[in-house]
Amino acid sequence: MKISPLLTDLYQLTMMCAYLDNEKKEWAAFELFVRKLPERRNYLVYAGLQDVVELIENLRFSKEDIDYLYSLRIFPDWFLDFLKEYRFSGNLYSMKEGTLFFQHEPVLRVEAPIYEAQLLETAIMNQVHISSLIATKAARVFSVSRGKLLSDFSFRRTHGTDAGLKVARSCYIAGFNSTSNVFAGKLYGIPVVGTVAHSFIMSFEHEEDAFRAYARTFPDNTVLLVDTYDTIDGVKKAIEVAKELESKGYKLKGIRLDSGDVIELSKISRKFLDEAGLNYVKIIVSGGLDEYKIDEILKAGAPVDAFGVGTKVGTSADAPYIDFVYKLVEFNGKPVMKTSKGKKMYPGRKQVFRQENGDTVGCFNEELPGEPLLEKVIECGNLIKKLPSLNEIREYFISRFEKFPQEVRDIHKKWEYPVNISKELESLYEKLRRKLLTGG
């Protein structure tokens, strides 16, 4: 979906105007990275590149945009005339979506005249932040799911409609199988699933009447919510309806447990279903789930086949933000950096090399062992690399994720993945730091 160029902070536009007014059009490089991972995270999952590419490719100021900026009485007419014809002319380097990344590793780099690169800061951070935040949380759920089906049920509690779409996409990248979000299904081709709400059950005088009504309408796709009243009684009634469906040539797809002691209830439900010859009926659990609860349920041997995961993943409840920064690292061909206390950064354009037992961050022109993770995606404003499909991104994530040590994927213990700084980059940092602090 097209993103308005006005979805930015005002100071990006005022800086852009000031750069141009002062003839500052030198080539610059900005990199997006994190200095430190959130406390509860051993890794982050990069997502949102497709949105960034679409942002850059479609960055156009409409007549309505220009009229609004004119109404602010801030910008000179020449600048507004310039924006009418503005097109991005620079380069974009990026990791592949679905890549795990760590501290001090740039996930993308924008190279362009400084006023162009500056304009993109807020929008890029916004797009990558939400997608990477949720992909990381979803990956933690996937890491403990033991092959069980996972569905995104979060849309009603995500932070707005756009966030709800990105949550569905990011969860799918990180190993989820489906979403309840119908528009996300249409937009991204993600499988959509759904059951039935308590309100439907309560609208009938008897629970079994609600079960039969829903099964009558959707005989091929019936999942019954059994915990509106007494869960065990609900399971028994669901078994009756399942037998009625069988007599008509259909099969009950599943039952859903949304409250109570789901470990014990799932075990009792499985016993009753199997004794009735309904071993094909799936048990789906939802309600207040996250990686910790799912891990607890499965470690207890609960016979759950699928999980509907909502609020805590859709909002990344235990780590609700990633401290991304978008920093100028090169200007007019020279490496630059800030020296503010507690905000360490490395100067110059960089490359990340993924090696067998850790990563190395080096200078852009270094040739080091390992797989280089940053690749050119846009050149001179034009897309030069075909972006993978969502299913390809998902397969890439899963195949790479499973190769990382168990310590990295552990949801309970903090473990720092080795990220080394190359000798050349460390030397550049020290040399520039001395120069900046001494004024030499």
Short mmCIF file of C-alpha atoms in Angstrom, two decimals:
data_model
loop_
_atom_site.label_atom_id
_atom_site.label_comp_id
_atom_site.label_asym_id
_atom_site.label_seq_id
_atom_site.Cartn_x
_atom_site.Cartn_y
_atom_site.Cartn_z
CA MET A 1 0.00 0.00 0.00
CA LYS A 2 1.25 3.47 -0.92
CA ILE A 3 2.75 5.41 1.98
CA SER A 4 2.36 9.18 1.94
CA PRO A 5 5.63 11.16 2.00
CA LEU A 6 3.99 13.24 4.74
CA LEU A 7 4.19 10.25 7.07
CA THR A 8 7.38 11.64 8.52
CA ASP A 9 8.61 13.99 11.22
CA LEU A 10 8.50 17.66 10.31
CA TYR A 11 12.21 18.10 10.92
CA GLN A 12 13.04 15.68 8.08
CA LEU A 13 11.42 18.14 5.68
CA THR A 14 12.92 21.24 7.30
CA MET A 15 16.39 19.64 7.21
CA MET A 16 15.87 18.68 3.59
CA CYS A 17 14.99 22.27 2.78
CA ALA A 18 17.98 23.61 4.72
CA TYR A 19 20.37 21.16 3.03
CA LEU A 20 19.22 22.36 -0.38
CA ASP A 21 19.19 26.02 0.61
CA ASN A 22 22.80 25.72 1.72
CA GLU A 23 23.88 23.75 -1.36
CA LYS A 24 24.60 20.61 0.67
CA LYS A 25 24.02 17.89 -1.92
CA GLU A 26 26.99 15.65 -1.16
CA TRP A 27 26.59 11.88 -1.26
CA ALA A 28 25.86 10.37 2.17
CA ALA A 29 25.30 6.95 3.69
CA PHE A 30 22.91 6.22 6.57
CA GLU A 31 22.67 2.81 8.27
CA LEU A 32 19.86 1.31 10.34
CA PHE A 33 20.95 -0.79 13.33
CA VAL A 34 20.53 -1.40 17.06
CA ARG A 35 23.25 -0.82 19.62
CA LYS A 36 21.76 -3.25 22.13
CA LEU A 37 19.12 -5.96 21.96
CA PRO A 38 16.05 -5.72 24.22
CA GLU A 39 16.57 -7.37 27.60
CA ARG A 40 14.33 -10.34 26.80
CA ARG A 41 15.75 -10.99 23.34
CA ASN A 42 18.77 -13.04 22.21
CA TYR A 43 18.21 -12.10 18.57
CA LEU A 44 16.03 -9.98 16.31
CA VAL A 45 14.35 -10.97 13.04
CA TYR A 46 14.61 -8.48 10.19
CA ALA A 47 11.32 -7.76 8.41
CA GLY A 48 9.73 -4.88 6.52
CA LEU A 49 12.01 -4.61 3.48
CA GLN A 50 9.14 -4.93 1.02
CA ASP A 51 7.40 -1.97 2.63
CA VAL A 52 10.62 0.08 2.48
CA VAL A 53 11.07 -0.70 -1.21
CA GLU A 54 7.46 0.24 -1.97
CA LEU A 55 7.93 3.44 0.03
CA ILE A 56 10.99 4.43 -1.98
CA GLU A 57 9.58 3.45 -5.37
CA ASN A 58 6.33 5.35 -4.83
CA LEU A 59 7.64 8.39 -2.99
CA ARG A 60 5.75 11.19 -4.69
CA PHE A 61 4.36 14.46 -3.32
CA SER A 62 0.81 14.91 -4.59
CA LYS A 63 -0.86 18.24 -5.24
CA GLU A 64 -2.76 17.80 -1.96
CA ASP A 65 0.54 17.19 -0.13
CA ILE A 66 2.08 20.34 -1.58
CA ASP A 67 -1.03 22.37 -0.78
CA TYR A 68 -0.91 21.22 2.83
CA LEU A 69 2.78 22.07 3.19
CA TYR A 70 2.09 25.46 1.65
CA SER A 71 -0.66 26.06 4.26
CA LEU A 72 1.88 25.64 7.07
CA ARG A 73 3.65 28.81 5.97
CA ILE A 74 7.01 27.28 6.81
CA PHE A 75 8.57 26.40 3.46
CA PRO A 76 9.68 28.69 0.63
CA ASP A 77 7.96 28.33 -2.73
CA TRP A 78 11.11 27.07 -4.46
CA PHE A 79 11.28 24.10 -2.09
CA LEU A 80 7.65 23.18 -2.67
CA ASP A 81 8.26 23.40 -6.43
CA PHE A 82 11.23 21.08 -5.94
CA LEU A 83 9.09 18.54 -4.08
CA LYS A 84 6.58 18.44 -6.93
CA GLU A 85 9.17 16.72 -9.11
CA TYR A 86 11.05 14.82 -6.41
CA ARG A 87 12.17 11.23 -7.06
CA PHE A 88 14.64 9.16 -5.04
CA SER A 89 17.91 8.74 -6.96
CA GLY A 90 20.08 6.78 -4.56
CA ASN A 91 20.94 3.21 -3.57
CA LEU A 92 19.55 0.82 -0.98
CA TYR A 93 21.47 -2.09 0.53
CA SER A 94 19.66 -4.55 2.76
CA MET A 95 19.73 -7.89 4.49
CA LYS A 96 17.13 -10.39 3.28
CA GLU A 97 13.85 -10.38 5.14
CA GLY A 98 13.75 -13.21 7.65
CA THR A 99 17.42 -12.81 8.58
CA LEU A 100 18.38 -12.95 12.26
CA PHE A 101 20.50 -9.97 13.29
CA PHE A 102 22.27 -8.70 16.39
CA GLN A 103 23.81 -5.61 17.99
CA HIS A 104 25.85 -3.22 15.82
CA GLU A 105 24.80 -4.98 12.60
CA PRO A 106 23.30 -2.67 9.97
CA VAL A 107 20.20 -4.27 8.45
CA LEU A 108 20.00 -1.69 5.67
CA ARG A 109 21.92 1.25 4.27
CA VAL A 110 20.69 4.20 2.22
CA GLU A 111 23.24 5.90 -0.06
CA ALA A 112 22.07 9.12 -1.70
CA PRO A 113 22.50 12.88 -1.71
CA ILE A 114 22.17 13.77 1.96
CA TYR A 115 18.84 15.55 1.62
CA GLU A 116 17.32 12.44 0.01
CA ALA A 117 18.69 10.00 2.56
CA GLN A 118 17.58 12.25 5.40
CA LEU A 119 14.00 12.39 4.15
CA LEU A 120 13.64 8.60 4.45
CA GLU A 121 14.72 8.25 8.08
CA THR A 122 11.41 8.33 9.93
CA ALA A 123 9.43 6.29 7.42
CA ILE A 124 12.07 3.57 7.17
CA MET A 125 12.39 3.28 10.94
CA ASN A 126 8.61 3.10 11.30
CA GLN A 127 8.20 0.37 8.70
CA VAL A 128 11.10 -1.83 9.81
CA HIS A 129 10.40 -1.39 13.52
CA ILE A 130 6.89 -2.84 13.69
CA SER A 131 7.63 -5.69 11.29
CA SER A 132 10.89 -6.72 12.97
CA LEU A 133 9.42 -6.34 16.45
CA ILE A 134 6.54 -8.73 15.74
CA ALA A 135 8.57 -11.15 13.61
CA THR A 136 10.95 -11.53 16.54
CA LYS A 137 8.15 -12.20 19.04
CA ALA A 138 6.50 -14.65 16.64
CA ALA A 139 9.82 -16.43 16.12
CA ARG A 140 10.03 -17.04 19.86
CA VAL A 141 6.59 -18.66 19.74
CA PHE A 142 7.62 -20.73 16.73
CA SER A 143 10.78 -21.86 18.54
CA VAL A 144 8.76 -23.66 21.24
CA SER A 145 5.80 -24.83 19.11
CA ARG A 146 7.16 -28.33 18.41
CA GLY A 147 5.55 -28.45 14.99
CA LYS A 148 2.06 -27.48 16.21
CA LEU A 149 -0.01 -25.20 14.00
CA LEU A 150 0.11 -21.50 14.87
CA SER A 151 -2.44 -18.89 13.90
CA ASP A 152 -2.36 -15.12 14.38
CA PHE A 153 -5.52 -14.13 16.29
CA SER A 154 -4.28 -10.66 17.27
CA PHE A 155 -6.03 -8.20 14.96
CA ARG A 156 -8.65 -6.93 17.42
CA ARG A 157 -5.91 -5.78 19.81
CA THR A 158 -3.14 -4.61 17.52
CA HIS A 159 -2.26 -0.91 17.50
CA GLY A 160 -4.40 0.06 14.52
CA THR A 161 -5.32 -1.40 11.15
CA ASP A 162 -1.90 -0.98 9.51
CA ALA A 163 -0.22 -2.65 12.48
CA GLY A 164 -2.73 -5.51 12.25
CA LEU A 165 -1.73 -6.19 8.65
CA LYS A 166 1.97 -6.05 9.41
CA VAL A 167 1.49 -8.34 12.41
CA ALA A 168 -0.16 -10.97 10.24
CA ARG A 169 2.61 -10.76 7.64
CA SER A 170 5.43 -10.77 10.20
CA CYS A 171 3.96 -13.72 12.09
CA TYR A 172 3.71 -15.69 8.86
CA ILE A 173 7.34 -14.93 8.02
CA ALA A 174 8.37 -16.23 11.45
CA GLY A 175 6.70 -19.62 11.12
CA PHE A 176 2.99 -19.08 11.81
CA ASN A 177 0.67 -21.01 9.51
CA SER A 178 -2.35 -18.72 9.20
CA THR A 179 -4.19 -15.61 10.36
CA SER A 180 -7.74 -14.70 11.32
CA ASN A 181 -7.29 -11.34 9.55
CA VAL A 182 -9.25 -11.64 6.30
CA PHE A 183 -7.78 -8.54 4.64
CA ALA A 184 -4.26 -9.73 5.44
CA GLY A 185 -5.19 -13.00 3.76
CA LYS A 186 -6.29 -11.15 0.65
CA LEU A 187 -3.36 -8.75 0.63
CA TYR A 188 -0.56 -11.21 1.31
CA GLY A 189 -1.97 -14.61 0.37
CA ILE A 190 -1.75 -15.90 3.96
CA PRO A 191 -4.15 -18.79 4.74
CA VAL A 192 -7.10 -17.55 6.81
CA VAL A 193 -8.81 -19.49 9.59
CA GLY A 194 -11.66 -18.91 12.00
CA THR A 195 -13.86 -20.69 14.49
CA VAL A 196 -16.86 -19.19 16.29
CA ALA A 197 -17.33 -16.71 19.15
CA HIS A 198 -19.03 -17.13 22.51
CA SER A 199 -21.70 -14.68 21.37
CA PHE A 200 -22.87 -17.15 18.71
CA ILE A 201 -23.19 -19.90 21.32
CA MET A 202 -25.04 -17.64 23.76
CA SER A 203 -27.53 -16.49 21.10
CA PHE A 204 -29.13 -19.96 21.16
CA GLU A 205 -31.21 -21.28 24.03
CA HIS A 206 -29.15 -24.47 24.22
CA GLU A 207 -25.43 -24.93 23.58
CA GLU A 208 -26.01 -28.00 21.41
CA ASP A 209 -28.43 -25.99 19.23
CA ALA A 210 -25.64 -23.52 18.49
CA PHE A 211 -23.25 -26.36 17.66
CA ARG A 212 -25.77 -27.98 15.28
CA ALA A 213 -26.60 -24.64 13.63
CA TYR A 214 -22.99 -23.83 12.89
CA ALA A 215 -22.28 -27.38 11.67
CA ARG A 216 -25.32 -27.16 9.40
CA THR A 217 -23.98 -23.99 7.77
CA PHE A 218 -20.32 -25.10 7.57
CA PRO A 219 -20.30 -28.91 7.59
CA ASP A 220 -16.87 -29.08 5.97
CA ASN A 221 -15.23 -26.53 8.23
CA THR A 222 -16.68 -26.75 11.73
CA VAL A 223 -14.62 -25.94 14.82
CA LEU A 224 -16.73 -25.80 17.97
CA LEU A 225 -15.98 -23.50 20.91
CA VAL A 226 -16.73 -25.72 23.91
CA ASP A 227 -16.02 -23.54 26.97
CA THR A 228 -18.92 -21.07 27.02
CA TYR A 229 -20.50 -22.82 29.99
CA ASP A 230 -19.17 -26.14 31.35
CA THR A 231 -16.22 -27.21 29.21
CA ILE A 232 -16.47 -30.96 29.79
CA ASP A 233 -20.19 -30.86 29.06
CA GLY A 234 -19.41 -28.82 25.96
CA VAL A 235 -16.96 -31.46 24.75
CA LYS A 236 -19.58 -34.18 25.19
CA LYS A 237 -22.09 -32.17 23.17
CA ALA A 238 -19.47 -31.56 20.48
CA ILE A 239 -18.96 -35.33 20.26
CA GLU A 240 -22.69 -35.77 19.65
CA VAL A 241 -22.59 -33.23 16.83
CA ALA A 242 -19.45 -34.88 15.41
CA LYS A 243 -21.30 -38.20 15.22
CA GLU A 244 -24.23 -36.51 13.49
CA LEU A 245 -21.80 -35.00 10.95
CA GLU A 246 -20.24 -38.42 10.36
CA SER A 247 -23.67 -39.87 9.56
CA LYS A 248 -23.96 -37.26 6.82
CA GLY A 249 -20.50 -37.89 5.40
CA TYR A 250 -18.69 -34.98 7.08
CA LYS A 251 -16.08 -34.68 9.81
CA LEU A 252 -15.85 -32.26 12.71
CA LYS A 253 -12.66 -30.33 12.18
CA GLY A 254 -11.87 -29.40 15.78
CA ILE A 255 -12.83 -28.09 19.19
CA ARG A 256 -11.46 -24.92 20.75
CA LEU A 257 -10.53 -24.36 24.38
CA ASP A 258 -10.28 -20.68 25.30
CA SER A 259 -10.22 -20.67 29.11
CA GLY A 260 -9.61 -22.70 32.25
CA ASP A 261 -6.84 -25.22 32.86
CA VAL A 262 -6.22 -26.00 29.22
CA ILE A 263 -3.56 -28.59 30.06
CA GLU A 264 -5.98 -30.73 32.03
CA LEU A 265 -8.95 -29.93 29.82
CA SER A 266 -7.10 -30.85 26.65
CA LYS A 267 -6.10 -34.20 28.12
CA ILE A 268 -9.69 -34.98 29.16
CA SER A 269 -11.00 -33.77 25.78
CA ARG A 270 -8.54 -35.95 23.88
CA LYS A 271 -9.53 -38.97 25.96
CA PHE A 272 -13.24 -38.46 25.31
CA LEU A 273 -12.71 -37.79 21.59
CA ASP A 274 -10.53 -40.87 21.10
CA GLU A 275 -12.93 -43.10 23.02
CA ALA A 276 -15.66 -41.91 20.68
CA GLY A 277 -13.56 -42.82 17.63
CA LEU A 278 -12.89 -39.16 16.85
CA ASN A 279 -9.10 -39.23 16.87
CA TYR A 280 -9.11 -36.97 13.78
CA VAL A 281 -10.76 -34.08 15.64
CA LYS A 282 -8.14 -31.43 16.46
CA ILE A 283 -7.82 -29.61 19.77
CA ILE A 284 -7.17 -25.88 19.37
CA VAL A 285 -6.18 -23.67 22.31
CA SER A 286 -6.46 -19.88 22.48
CA GLY A 287 -6.65 -17.16 25.12
CA GLY A 288 -3.74 -15.22 26.62
CA LEU A 289 -1.05 -17.24 24.87
CA ASP A 290 2.61 -16.38 24.34
CA GLU A 291 5.83 -18.37 24.03
CA TYR A 292 6.03 -19.00 27.77
CA LYS A 293 2.48 -20.34 28.07
CA ILE A 294 2.76 -22.49 24.94
CA ASP A 295 6.06 -23.90 26.16
CA GLU A 296 4.43 -24.72 29.52
CA ILE A 297 1.44 -26.40 27.86
CA LEU A 298 3.53 -28.58 25.56
CA LYS A 299 6.09 -29.49 28.23
CA ALA A 300 3.18 -30.78 30.30
CA GLY A 301 2.29 -33.19 27.51
CA ALA A 302 -0.99 -31.51 26.61
CA PRO A 303 -2.36 -33.06 23.37
CA VAL A 304 -2.89 -29.71 21.63
CA ASP A 305 -2.78 -29.62 17.84
CA ALA A 306 -2.93 -25.87 17.20
CA PHE A 307 -2.71 -22.53 18.97
CA GLY A 308 -4.52 -19.28 18.25
CA VAL A 309 -2.13 -16.60 19.46
CA GLY A 310 -3.31 -13.04 19.91
CA THR A 311 -2.64 -10.02 22.11
CA LYS A 312 0.76 -10.81 23.58
CA VAL A 313 2.31 -11.48 20.18
CA GLY A 314 0.39 -8.79 18.28
CA THR A 315 1.71 -6.17 20.71
CA SER A 316 5.03 -7.86 21.62
CA ALA A 317 3.87 -7.37 25.19
CA ASP A 318 7.10 -8.22 27.02
CA ALA A 319 9.35 -6.14 24.72
CA PRO A 320 7.16 -3.50 23.04
CA TYR A 321 9.87 -1.67 21.14
CA ILE A 322 13.26 -2.07 19.46
CA ASP A 323 15.72 0.80 19.86
CA PHE A 324 16.56 1.17 16.16
CA VAL A 325 18.75 4.08 15.09
CA TYR A 326 19.34 5.48 11.60
CA LYS A 327 22.75 7.15 11.61
CA LEU A 328 24.92 9.02 9.17
CA VAL A 329 28.08 6.90 8.73
CA GLU A 330 29.68 8.48 5.65
CA PHE A 331 29.51 11.96 4.15
CA ASN A 332 31.16 13.15 0.95
CA GLY A 333 33.30 10.01 0.81
CA LYS A 334 34.57 10.28 4.39
CA PRO A 335 33.55 8.12 7.39
CA VAL A 336 31.73 9.97 10.16
CA MET A 337 30.32 9.12 13.57
CA LYS A 338 29.04 10.67 16.80
CA THR A 339 30.94 10.25 20.06
CA SER A 340 28.09 10.83 22.52
CA LYS A 341 28.48 8.90 25.75
CA GLY A 342 26.50 5.64 25.83
CA LYS A 343 25.68 5.82 22.12
CA LYS A 344 28.55 4.00 20.49
CA MET A 345 28.49 3.57 16.73
CA TYR A 346 31.03 2.53 14.13
CA PRO A 347 31.88 4.85 11.23
CA GLY A 348 31.83 4.18 7.52
CA ARG A 349 29.82 1.90 5.29
CA LYS A 350 29.83 -1.65 6.58
CA GLN A 351 29.19 -5.27 5.69
CA VAL A 352 28.08 -8.09 7.98
CA PHE A 353 29.69 -11.49 7.51
CA ARG A 354 27.83 -14.51 8.88
CA GLN A 355 30.32 -17.15 9.91
CA GLU A 356 29.92 -20.61 11.44
CA ASN A 357 30.24 -19.55 15.07
CA GLY A 358 29.32 -15.88 15.02
CA ASP A 359 29.22 -12.71 12.92
CA THR A 360 31.84 -10.16 12.00
CA VAL A 361 31.02 -6.55 11.17
CA GLY A 362 33.63 -5.12 8.82
CA CYS A 363 34.22 -2.22 6.48
CA PHE A 364 32.22 -2.25 3.26
CA ASN A 365 35.23 -3.02 1.05
CA GLU A 366 36.68 -5.77 3.26
CA GLU A 367 36.76 -9.39 2.10
CA LEU A 368 36.26 -11.54 5.18
CA PRO A 369 35.27 -15.19 5.66
CA GLY A 370 31.59 -15.96 5.81
CA GLU A 371 28.41 -14.98 3.99
CA PRO A 372 27.97 -11.23 3.34
CA LEU A 373 24.45 -10.33 4.46
CA LEU A 374 23.94 -6.87 2.92
CA GLU A 375 23.14 -6.80 -0.79
CA LYS A 376 22.19 -4.02 -3.19
CA VAL A 377 18.45 -3.87 -3.78
CA ILE A 378 17.94 -0.41 -5.34
CA GLU A 379 20.45 1.37 -7.58
CA CYS A 380 20.02 4.95 -8.79
CA GLY A 381 16.42 4.86 -7.60
CA ASN A 382 15.52 1.69 -9.48
CA LEU A 383 14.83 -1.79 -8.10
CA ILE A 384 17.53 -4.11 -9.43
CA LYS A 385 16.77 -7.25 -7.46
CA LYS A 386 13.52 -9.22 -7.58
CA LEU A 387 12.13 -9.45 -4.09
CA PRO A 388 11.17 -12.92 -2.86
CA SER A 389 7.56 -13.95 -2.31
CA LEU A 390 6.18 -14.11 1.21
CA ASN A 391 6.36 -17.90 1.17
CA GLU A 392 10.00 -17.74 0.05
CA ILE A 393 10.80 -15.33 2.90
CA ARG A 394 9.08 -17.68 5.35
CA GLU A 395 11.03 -20.69 4.06
CA TYR A 396 14.26 -18.71 4.24
CA PHE A 397 13.61 -17.74 7.86
CA ILE A 398 12.76 -21.29 8.94
CA SER A 399 15.74 -22.84 7.20
CA ARG A 400 18.18 -20.32 8.71
CA PHE A 401 16.58 -20.12 12.15
CA GLU A 402 16.95 -23.82 12.82
CA LYS A 403 20.71 -23.65 12.19
CA PHE A 404 21.36 -21.27 15.08
CA PRO A 405 22.54 -22.73 18.39
CA GLN A 406 19.85 -23.67 20.89
CA GLU A 407 21.27 -21.07 23.28
CA VAL A 408 20.28 -18.33 20.83
CA ARG A 409 16.73 -19.68 20.51
CA ASP A 410 16.23 -20.26 24.23
CA ILE A 411 13.30 -18.14 25.44
CA HIS A 412 14.21 -18.38 29.12
CA LYS A 413 17.92 -17.52 29.26
CA LYS A 414 19.81 -14.48 28.05
CA TRP A 415 22.66 -15.47 25.73
CA GLU A 416 24.80 -13.13 23.65
CA TYR A 417 25.54 -14.30 20.13
CA PRO A 418 29.16 -13.49 19.18
CA VAL A 419 29.42 -10.33 17.07
CA ASN A 420 33.00 -9.34 16.34
CA ILE A 421 34.29 -6.08 14.92
CA SER A 422 36.98 -6.49 12.27
CA LYS A 423 40.45 -5.13 12.98
CA GLU A 424 40.11 -2.67 10.12
CA LEU A 425 36.81 -1.29 11.37
CA GLU A 426 38.03 -1.12 14.98
CA SER A 427 41.12 0.74 13.81
CA LEU A 428 38.99 3.19 11.81
CA TYR A 429 36.79 3.77 14.87
CA GLU A 430 39.72 4.49 17.20
CA LYS A 431 41.47 6.74 14.69
CA LEU A 432 38.36 8.81 14.01
CA ARG A 433 37.40 8.94 17.68
CA ARG A 434 40.81 10.41 18.62
CA LYS A 435 40.54 12.92 15.83
CA LEU A 436 37.04 14.05 16.84
CA LEU A 437 37.81 14.31 20.56
CA THR A 438 41.13 16.11 20.13
CA GLY A 439 40.10 18.26 17.19
CA GLY A 440 43.13 16.99 15.26
#
